[in-house]
Amino acid sequence: MIPISYWRNRRSYTALMGSRCRACGAEYFPPVRVCRKCKSRDIEPREMPRKGTLITYTKLTEPAEEFGKQTPVYLGLIELSNGVKLVSTLADVSESELNEGAPVSMVIRRWTEEGPTGIIYYGYKFKVDAAYSMS
Amino acid sequence: MKSINPIGIHGYAAYVPSFRIRTSEIARVWKGGGAGPNESKAVACFDEDVVTMSVEVAREALGMAGGPPIGAIYVGTESKPYAVKSTGSILSDMLGFNRSLGADLEFACKAGTEAMQVVSGLVGSGMIDYGLAIGADTAQGAPGDELEHTAASGAAALVIGRADGNDIAEIKYSTSYISDTPDFWRRQTQHFPSHLGRFTGEPAYFDHTIQSSKRALSDTGTTPKDYRFAIFHQPNPRFPFDVGKRLGFSQEQIMPGAVNNLIGNTYAAGAMMALSCTLDEANPGDRIFMTSFGSGAGSDTFVIEVKDRILKRRLGSVRLKERMKKFMLIDYGIYAKWRGKIRE
Ligand SMILES: [Zn+2]
């Protein structure tokens, strides 16, 4: 990751800032400049809902080196409550809970860091709701 | 300490990470058996730190408070992710409050209540309307050190504003007692703290807790019987009950906030987390007596009175002690990998 590009996009990474088309109401994450549905350029920033459901996941046992001690990495396909889909790392995973339709919420976690002297990159991850796993 | 405006708590929250290690597992590795003073402790996941746990509690406390505009974010911690770069600055962006003061405070385990006092002062003087006081730590003991049994991770936050009728509890009084007592410290660039074993009990924890508490009781003209709840810092499961007894508080008054046995000592989050558990059980009109302790050493005491609003504001939130029942156990190998005890 590059510090400047992380810094520019930090509201997307830590507040799920996406975008919404003023013409047709379509919502996007990550943000877009042109609406894919109606081609309008009348786009406004929009925070995505922090809740959704898990559609499916995959487990990476040999991810990119920068993940380091975060291995194994669980990547989830999430459908947010507004219908927007995104791929996100999953947090605090207990594999038996990773069922299709499990309710998940956004949390902020460390993504990576630029070694011991560099910037720490924080961003969204999704975690299965405690109420779901306790029931 | 007197303020111009009355000071109230508008929202509270606490967070305990999902993972636990049993102290018998720590003792198995270092002593070949036995256990620590507590049963288990909470361990932050590899991707958690003071920033991530602080955002969690800040959001929840702000939600309970109805999302007021925040004029200050003070984080008490001894494990900030950057030695130089304010945790408050990172939180201001994540929470969307850029018109805010934001700095970190350090005073070992009482840094969180120190943040409560700073924010109370800003609200009390009228400089800000609302502020966030956070205590958060991912505390570590050196491998094999006795502190490794208790040094745990957690966070707690309070939204503090004027006691204007919308607050859930009023902070009626606060005082402190500090002195140069070398019971526990960590030098610049060191990963793990040092401590003088025989100093930690009598001249440090007990003396400061008692001095600050006695001053508070005498200033407010109250006795332990005037309070339904009492909170004392929990470096281990026993100390809060021992110091409470010496001051005249009963086990029943202290029990609601007691969490050390299962999650360990969450350092700067400790007393505030106990307050969170206590507020989960409190009713309007209840009085709470609270004294923190931080090594170095010092104590902050607060007298808090619960208001009617708590019943409404608390609706829909799950009690911390209930949430703590869900956890995943890890072994010493995973713990060492996650918490940086293996160095490349
Ligand atoms: Zn459109």
PDB file of C-alpha atoms in Angstrom, chain B residues 98-245:
ATOM      1  CA  ASN B  98     -12.346  17.144  13.216  1.00  0.00           C
ATOM      2  CA  ARG B  99     -13.304  20.230  15.221  1.00  0.00           C
ATOM      3  CA  SER B 100     -12.004  18.596  18.308  1.00  0.00           C
ATOM      4  CA  LEU B 101      -9.199  18.575  20.802  1.00  0.00           C
ATOM      5  CA  GLY B 102      -7.502  15.212  20.770  1.00  0.00           C
ATOM      6  CA  ALA B 103      -4.565  13.918  22.738  1.00  0.00           C
ATOM      7  CA  ASP B 104      -3.297  10.880  24.588  1.00  0.00           C
ATOM      8  CA  LEU B 105      -2.687  10.674  28.304  1.00  0.00           C
ATOM      9  CA  GLU B 106      -0.416   8.296  30.174  1.00  0.00           C
ATOM     10  CA  PHE B 107      -0.634   7.361  33.838  1.00  0.00           C
ATOM     11  CA  ALA B 108      -0.420   3.548  33.816  1.00  0.00           C
ATOM     12  CA  CYS B 109      -3.762   2.042  34.857  1.00  0.00           C
ATOM     13  CA  LYS B 110      -5.385   5.363  35.774  1.00  0.00           C
ATOM     14  CA  ALA B 111      -4.879   7.083  32.416  1.00  0.00           C
ATOM     15  CA  GLY B 112      -8.536   6.447  31.537  1.00  0.00           C
ATOM     16  CA  THR B 113      -9.941   8.161  34.623  1.00  0.00           C
ATOM     17  CA  GLU B 114      -7.422  10.934  33.987  1.00  0.00           C
ATOM     18  CA  ALA B 115      -9.153  11.399  30.603  1.00  0.00           C
ATOM     19  CA  MET B 116     -12.499  11.547  32.465  1.00  0.00           C
ATOM     20  CA  GLN B 117     -11.167  14.393  34.587  1.00  0.00           C
ATOM     21  CA  VAL B 118      -9.728  16.339  31.653  1.00  0.00           C
ATOM     22  CA  VAL B 119     -12.963  16.096  29.668  1.00  0.00           C
ATOM     23  CA  SER B 120     -14.991  16.933  32.794  1.00  0.00           C
ATOM     24  CA  GLY B 121     -12.854  20.042  33.231  1.00  0.00           C
ATOM     25  CA  LEU B 122     -13.455  21.158  29.640  1.00  0.00           C
ATOM     26  CA  VAL B 123     -17.195  20.592  29.946  1.00  0.00           C
ATOM     27  CA  GLY B 124     -17.333  22.043  33.438  1.00  0.00           C
ATOM     28  CA  SER B 125     -15.630  25.251  32.335  1.00  0.00           C
ATOM     29  CA  GLY B 126     -17.827  25.594  29.263  1.00  0.00           C
ATOM     30  CA  MET B 127     -14.993  25.212  26.739  1.00  0.00           C
ATOM     31  CA  ILE B 128     -16.788  22.299  25.064  1.00  0.00           C
ATOM     32  CA  ASP B 129     -20.310  20.866  25.165  1.00  0.00           C
ATOM     33  CA  TYR B 130     -19.435  17.179  24.873  1.00  0.00           C
ATOM     34  CA  GLY B 131     -16.238  15.165  24.959  1.00  0.00           C
ATOM     35  CA  LEU B 132     -15.091  11.566  24.738  1.00  0.00           C
ATOM     36  CA  ALA B 133     -13.015  10.083  27.548  1.00  0.00           C
ATOM     37  CA  ILE B 134     -11.480   6.755  26.583  1.00  0.00           C
ATOM     38  CA  GLY B 135      -9.324   4.282  28.489  1.00  0.00           C
ATOM     39  CA  ALA B 136      -7.767   1.561  26.337  1.00  0.00           C
ATOM     40  CA  ASP B 137      -4.795  -0.775  26.546  1.00  0.00           C
ATOM     41  CA  THR B 138      -3.231  -3.850  25.046  1.00  0.00           C
ATOM     42  CA  ALA B 139      -1.121  -4.438  28.130  1.00  0.00           C
ATOM     43  CA  GLN B 140       1.825  -6.801  28.112  1.00  0.00           C
ATOM     44  CA  GLY B 141       3.992  -8.411  30.733  1.00  0.00           C
ATOM     45  CA  ALA B 142       7.440  -9.752  29.908  1.00  0.00           C
ATOM     46  CA  PRO B 143       7.316 -13.457  28.954  1.00  0.00           C
ATOM     47  CA  GLY B 144       7.467 -15.504  32.139  1.00  0.00           C
ATOM     48  CA  ASP B 145       6.948 -12.477  34.401  1.00  0.00           C
ATOM     49  CA  GLU B 146       4.127 -12.706  36.964  1.00  0.00           C
ATOM     50  CA  LEU B 147       2.431  -9.717  35.260  1.00  0.00           C
ATOM     51  CA  GLU B 148       1.890 -11.886  32.201  1.00  0.00           C
ATOM     52  CA  HIS B 149      -1.003 -13.615  33.995  1.00  0.00           C
ATOM     53  CA  THR B 150      -3.006 -10.412  34.386  1.00  0.00           C
ATOM     54  CA  ALA B 151      -1.828  -7.903  31.709  1.00  0.00           C
ATOM     55  CA  ALA B 152      -4.856  -7.865  29.403  1.00  0.00           C
ATOM     56  CA  SER B 153      -6.567  -5.919  26.631  1.00  0.00           C
ATOM     57  CA  GLY B 154      -9.762  -3.865  26.613  1.00  0.00           C
ATOM     58  CA  ALA B 155     -11.304  -0.434  26.214  1.00  0.00           C
ATOM     59  CA  ALA B 156     -14.023   1.726  27.731  1.00  0.00           C
ATOM     60  CA  ALA B 157     -15.477   5.096  26.799  1.00  0.00           C
ATOM     61  CA  LEU B 158     -17.707   7.756  28.292  1.00  0.00           C
ATOM     62  CA  VAL B 159     -19.445  10.610  26.523  1.00  0.00           C
ATOM     63  CA  ILE B 160     -19.308  13.460  29.014  1.00  0.00           C
ATOM     64  CA  GLY B 161     -21.417  16.606  28.729  1.00  0.00           C
ATOM     65  CA  ARG B 162     -23.368  18.907  30.994  1.00  0.00           C
ATOM     66  CA  ALA B 163     -25.716  17.403  33.551  1.00  0.00           C
ATOM     67  CA  ASP B 164     -28.697  18.969  31.790  1.00  0.00           C
ATOM     68  CA  GLY B 165     -31.401  16.393  32.347  1.00  0.00           C
ATOM     69  CA  ASN B 166     -30.398  14.353  29.308  1.00  0.00           C
ATOM     70  CA  ASP B 167     -27.500  12.749  31.155  1.00  0.00           C
ATOM     71  CA  ILE B 168     -27.731   9.209  32.494  1.00  0.00           C
ATOM     72  CA  ALA B 169     -25.557   9.894  35.538  1.00  0.00           C
ATOM     73  CA  GLU B 170     -24.028  12.953  37.140  1.00  0.00           C
ATOM     74  CA  ILE B 171     -20.389  13.176  38.174  1.00  0.00           C
ATOM     75  CA  LYS B 172     -20.923  14.999  41.454  1.00  0.00           C
ATOM     76  CA  TYR B 173     -17.368  15.067  42.734  1.00  0.00           C
ATOM     77  CA  SER B 174     -13.811  14.145  41.836  1.00  0.00           C
ATOM     78  CA  THR B 175     -10.417  14.217  43.499  1.00  0.00           C
ATOM     79  CA  SER B 176      -6.943  12.715  43.070  1.00  0.00           C
ATOM     80  CA  TYR B 177      -3.905  11.678  45.061  1.00  0.00           C
ATOM     81  CA  ILE B 178      -0.515  11.170  43.408  1.00  0.00           C
ATOM     82  CA  SER B 179       3.062  10.662  44.559  1.00  0.00           C
ATOM     83  CA  ASP B 180       6.430   9.500  43.212  1.00  0.00           C
ATOM     84  CA  THR B 181       6.234   5.783  43.993  1.00  0.00           C
ATOM     85  CA  PRO B 182       8.329   3.452  41.810  1.00  0.00           C
ATOM     86  CA  ASP B 183       6.099   0.366  41.910  1.00  0.00           C
ATOM     87  CA  PHE B 184       5.928  -0.139  38.124  1.00  0.00           C
ATOM     88  CA  TRP B 185       7.329   1.682  35.090  1.00  0.00           C
ATOM     89  CA  ARG B 186       8.501   1.265  31.531  1.00  0.00           C
ATOM     90  CA  ARG B 187      11.432   3.157  30.044  1.00  0.00           C
ATOM     91  CA  GLN B 188      11.358   4.683  26.567  1.00  0.00           C
ATOM     92  CA  THR B 189      11.950   2.033  23.802  1.00  0.00           C
ATOM     93  CA  GLN B 190      11.385  -0.910  26.156  1.00  0.00           C
ATOM     94  CA  HIS B 191       8.727  -3.424  25.131  1.00  0.00           C
ATOM     95  CA  PHE B 192       7.908  -4.672  28.600  1.00  0.00           C
ATOM     96  CA  PRO B 193       7.464  -2.926  31.953  1.00  0.00           C
ATOM     97  CA  SER B 194       9.551  -3.369  35.084  1.00  0.00           C
ATOM     98  CA  HIS B 195       8.225  -3.497  38.618  1.00  0.00           C
ATOM     99  CA  LEU B 196       9.344  -3.643  42.219  1.00  0.00           C
ATOM    100  CA  GLY B 197       7.373  -6.595  43.555  1.00  0.00           C
ATOM    101  CA  ARG B 198       7.127  -5.558  47.200  1.00  0.00           C
ATOM    102  CA  PHE B 199       6.117  -2.024  46.270  1.00  0.00           C
ATOM    103  CA  THR B 200       2.973  -2.921  44.361  1.00  0.00           C
ATOM    104  CA  GLY B 201       0.706  -3.622  47.348  1.00  0.00           C
ATOM    105  CA  GLU B 202       0.984  -1.452  50.444  1.00  0.00           C
ATOM    106  CA  PRO B 203       2.850   1.754  49.444  1.00  0.00           C
ATOM    107  CA  ALA B 204       1.389   1.864  45.938  1.00  0.00           C
ATOM    108  CA  TYR B 205      -2.097   0.395  45.383  1.00  0.00           C
ATOM    109  CA  PHE B 206      -3.429   0.498  48.937  1.00  0.00           C
ATOM    110  CA  ASP B 207      -1.959   3.811  50.074  1.00  0.00           C
ATOM    111  CA  HIS B 208      -3.046   5.809  47.020  1.00  0.00           C
ATOM    112  CA  THR B 209      -6.483   4.205  46.764  1.00  0.00           C
ATOM    113  CA  ILE B 210      -7.138   4.811  50.456  1.00  0.00           C
ATOM    114  CA  GLN B 211      -5.784   8.389  50.522  1.00  0.00           C
ATOM    115  CA  SER B 212      -7.888   9.439  47.546  1.00  0.00           C
ATOM    116  CA  SER B 213     -11.014   7.581  48.719  1.00  0.00           C
ATOM    117  CA  LYS B 214     -10.844   8.943  52.278  1.00  0.00           C
ATOM    118  CA  ARG B 215     -10.484  12.479  51.012  1.00  0.00           C
ATOM    119  CA  ALA B 216     -13.559  11.988  48.821  1.00  0.00           C
ATOM    120  CA  LEU B 217     -15.652  10.573  51.663  1.00  0.00           C
ATOM    121  CA  SER B 218     -14.654  13.398  53.956  1.00  0.00           C
ATOM    122  CA  ASP B 219     -15.155  16.168  51.337  1.00  0.00           C
ATOM    123  CA  THR B 220     -18.612  14.898  50.422  1.00  0.00           C
ATOM    124  CA  GLY B 221     -19.585  14.088  54.003  1.00  0.00           C
ATOM    125  CA  THR B 222     -20.601  10.564  53.019  1.00  0.00           C
ATOM    126  CA  THR B 223     -19.877   7.089  54.348  1.00  0.00           C
ATOM    127  CA  PRO B 224     -19.655   3.779  52.438  1.00  0.00           C
ATOM    128  CA  LYS B 225     -23.284   3.061  53.385  1.00  0.00           C
ATOM    129  CA  ASP B 226     -24.427   6.015  51.263  1.00  0.00           C
ATOM    130  CA  TYR B 227     -23.420   4.163  48.083  1.00  0.00           C
ATOM    131  CA  ARG B 228     -25.043   1.201  46.370  1.00  0.00           C
ATOM    132  CA  PHE B 229     -21.917   0.422  44.349  1.00  0.00           C
ATOM    133  CA  ALA B 230     -18.156   0.778  44.787  1.00  0.00           C
ATOM    134  CA  ILE B 231     -15.425   0.403  42.193  1.00  0.00           C
ATOM    135  CA  PHE B 232     -11.716   0.008  42.870  1.00  0.00           C
ATOM    136  CA  HIS B 233      -9.022  -0.745  40.324  1.00  0.00           C
ATOM    137  CA  GLN B 234      -8.531  -4.485  39.734  1.00  0.00           C
ATOM    138  CA  PRO B 235      -4.851  -5.414  39.213  1.00  0.00           C
ATOM    139  CA  ASN B 236      -5.882  -8.915  40.378  1.00  0.00           C
ATOM    140  CA  PRO B 237      -9.190 -10.404  41.579  1.00  0.00           C
ATOM    141  CA  ARG B 238      -8.460  -9.822  45.299  1.00  0.00           C
ATOM    142  CA  PHE B 239      -7.159  -6.242  45.728  1.00  0.00           C
ATOM    143  CA  PRO B 240     -10.449  -4.347  45.104  1.00  0.00           C
ATOM    144  CA  PHE B 241     -12.212  -6.391  47.788  1.00  0.00           C
ATOM    145  CA  ASP B 242      -9.300  -6.006  50.224  1.00  0.00           C
ATOM    146  CA  VAL B 243      -9.087  -2.241  49.845  1.00  0.00           C
ATOM    147  CA  GLY B 244     -12.884  -1.974  49.928  1.00  0.00           C
ATOM    148  CA  LYS B 245     -12.979  -3.824  53.216  1.00  0.00           C
TER     149      LYS B 245
END
